[in-house]
């Protein structure tokens, strides 16, 4: 969790320095507790994993700067397109490769978050399977999710030639 937070802050700072806006918008004051409390679960209680998935999704998925990403798109996104879809369109238009796994990660994280805040359904089960939640205890499962979040930041850093301290 410390590695993710350090990477996230350094990445967002480098992105904003280069482009003039953060890729991940700062959380509203009422939501900062999601970032502050972000950590690897300490118990095997599934509710703790749900809470951490919700927190990470707020910090990463819900905070994608959709308005600024939209400005960079040459083509209009599909009606009702949200942040992940706009980000995917942007990466495709830029001609990047290798982003697909990161988009899948973001979608799975969103589905995990959705299941944490609502009744768990098919999308949650699919995401839980992708993250191997049935095979791992909450701590190791969330560590794996955080490693994927760090890999996402590393990918963006490399593709956009950002200098991000490790």
mmCIF file of C-alpha atoms in Angstrom, residues 37-114:
data_model
loop_
_atom_site.group_PDB
_atom_site.id
_atom_site.type_symbol
_atom_site.label_atom_id
_atom_site.label_comp_id
_atom_site.label_asym_id
_atom_site.label_seq_id
_atom_site.Cartn_x
_atom_site.Cartn_y
_atom_site.Cartn_z
ATOM 1 C CA UNK A 37 -7.285 4.502 4.839
ATOM 2 C CA UNK A 38 -6.086 2.600 1.760
ATOM 3 C CA UNK A 39 -4.086 -0.390 3.010
ATOM 4 C CA UNK A 40 -3.660 -4.116 2.721
ATOM 5 C CA UNK A 41 -6.428 -5.829 4.740
ATOM 6 C CA UNK A 42 -5.282 -6.858 8.204
ATOM 7 C CA UNK A 43 -7.844 -9.615 8.719
ATOM 8 C CA UNK A 44 -9.447 -12.371 6.680
ATOM 9 C CA UNK A 45 -12.805 -10.616 6.819
ATOM 10 C CA UNK A 46 -14.172 -10.264 3.253
ATOM 11 C CA UNK A 47 -15.785 -6.962 4.264
ATOM 12 C CA UNK A 48 -12.322 -5.486 4.765
ATOM 13 C CA UNK A 49 -11.364 -6.464 1.211
ATOM 14 C CA UNK A 50 -14.621 -4.937 -0.057
ATOM 15 C CA UNK A 51 -13.796 -1.670 1.727
ATOM 16 C CA UNK A 52 -10.298 -1.548 0.277
ATOM 17 C CA UNK A 53 -11.521 -2.364 -3.244
ATOM 18 C CA UNK A 54 -14.029 0.462 -2.912
ATOM 19 C CA UNK A 55 -11.298 2.832 -1.725
ATOM 20 C CA UNK A 56 -8.876 1.934 -4.517
ATOM 21 C CA UNK A 57 -11.585 2.257 -7.163
ATOM 22 C CA UNK A 58 -12.504 5.721 -5.845
ATOM 23 C CA UNK A 59 -8.854 6.776 -6.051
ATOM 24 C CA UNK A 60 -8.157 5.304 -9.495
ATOM 25 C CA UNK A 61 -11.300 4.553 -11.520
ATOM 26 C CA UNK A 62 -13.722 7.160 -10.215
ATOM 27 C CA UNK A 63 -11.020 9.836 -10.305
ATOM 28 C CA UNK A 64 -10.066 9.545 -13.986
ATOM 29 C CA UNK A 65 -10.104 13.091 -15.303
ATOM 30 C CA UNK A 66 -12.773 12.398 -17.921
ATOM 31 C CA UNK A 67 -13.189 16.008 -19.005
ATOM 32 C CA UNK A 68 -9.515 16.462 -19.844
ATOM 33 C CA UNK A 69 -9.197 13.032 -21.479
ATOM 34 C CA UNK A 70 -12.279 13.832 -23.575
ATOM 35 C CA UNK A 71 -10.621 17.015 -24.870
ATOM 36 C CA UNK A 72 -7.801 14.903 -26.321
ATOM 37 C CA UNK A 73 -10.071 12.575 -28.301
ATOM 38 C CA UNK A 74 -10.327 13.154 -32.040
ATOM 39 C CA UNK A 75 -13.581 11.200 -32.272
ATOM 40 C CA UNK A 76 -16.585 11.535 -30.006
ATOM 41 C CA UNK A 77 -16.850 8.720 -27.510
ATOM 42 C CA UNK A 78 -20.006 6.585 -27.584
ATOM 43 C CA UNK A 79 -23.004 8.191 -25.836
ATOM 44 C CA UNK A 80 -22.833 7.559 -22.101
ATOM 45 C CA UNK A 81 -19.152 6.579 -22.228
ATOM 46 C CA UNK A 82 -17.475 6.873 -18.850
ATOM 47 C CA UNK A 83 -13.879 7.380 -17.803
ATOM 48 C CA UNK A 84 -12.460 3.944 -18.581
ATOM 49 C CA UNK A 85 -13.967 3.912 -22.069
ATOM 50 C CA UNK A 86 -12.709 7.434 -22.793
ATOM 51 C CA UNK A 87 -9.255 6.495 -21.541
ATOM 52 C CA UNK A 88 -9.264 3.381 -23.707
ATOM 53 C CA UNK A 89 -10.293 5.432 -26.770
ATOM 54 C CA UNK A 90 -7.507 7.907 -26.059
ATOM 55 C CA UNK A 91 -4.865 5.175 -25.805
ATOM 56 C CA UNK A 92 -6.135 3.555 -29.012
ATOM 57 C CA UNK A 93 -6.091 6.885 -30.872
ATOM 58 C CA UNK A 94 -2.514 7.498 -29.687
ATOM 59 C CA UNK A 95 -1.566 4.167 -31.283
ATOM 60 C CA UNK A 96 -0.331 2.643 -28.048
ATOM 61 C CA UNK A 97 -0.153 -1.109 -27.636
ATOM 62 C CA UNK A 98 -0.262 -3.229 -24.526
ATOM 63 C CA UNK A 99 -2.896 -1.088 -22.812
ATOM 64 C CA UNK A 100 -5.648 -3.699 -23.069
ATOM 65 C CA UNK A 101 -4.655 -5.597 -19.926
ATOM 66 C CA UNK A 102 -4.653 -2.339 -17.958
ATOM 67 C CA UNK A 103 -8.120 -1.435 -19.219
ATOM 68 C CA UNK A 104 -9.337 -4.904 -18.203
ATOM 69 C CA UNK A 105 -7.800 -4.316 -14.769
ATOM 70 C CA UNK A 106 -9.669 -1.006 -14.412
ATOM 71 C CA UNK A 107 -12.952 -2.590 -15.485
ATOM 72 C CA UNK A 108 -12.468 -5.479 -13.062
ATOM 73 C CA UNK A 109 -11.632 -3.080 -10.251
ATOM 74 C CA UNK A 110 -14.782 -1.104 -11.036
ATOM 75 C CA UNK A 111 -16.866 -4.301 -10.990
ATOM 76 C CA UNK A 112 -15.285 -5.325 -7.687
ATOM 77 C CA UNK A 113 -16.085 -1.889 -6.276
ATOM 78 C CA UNK A 114 -19.629 -2.066 -7.574
#
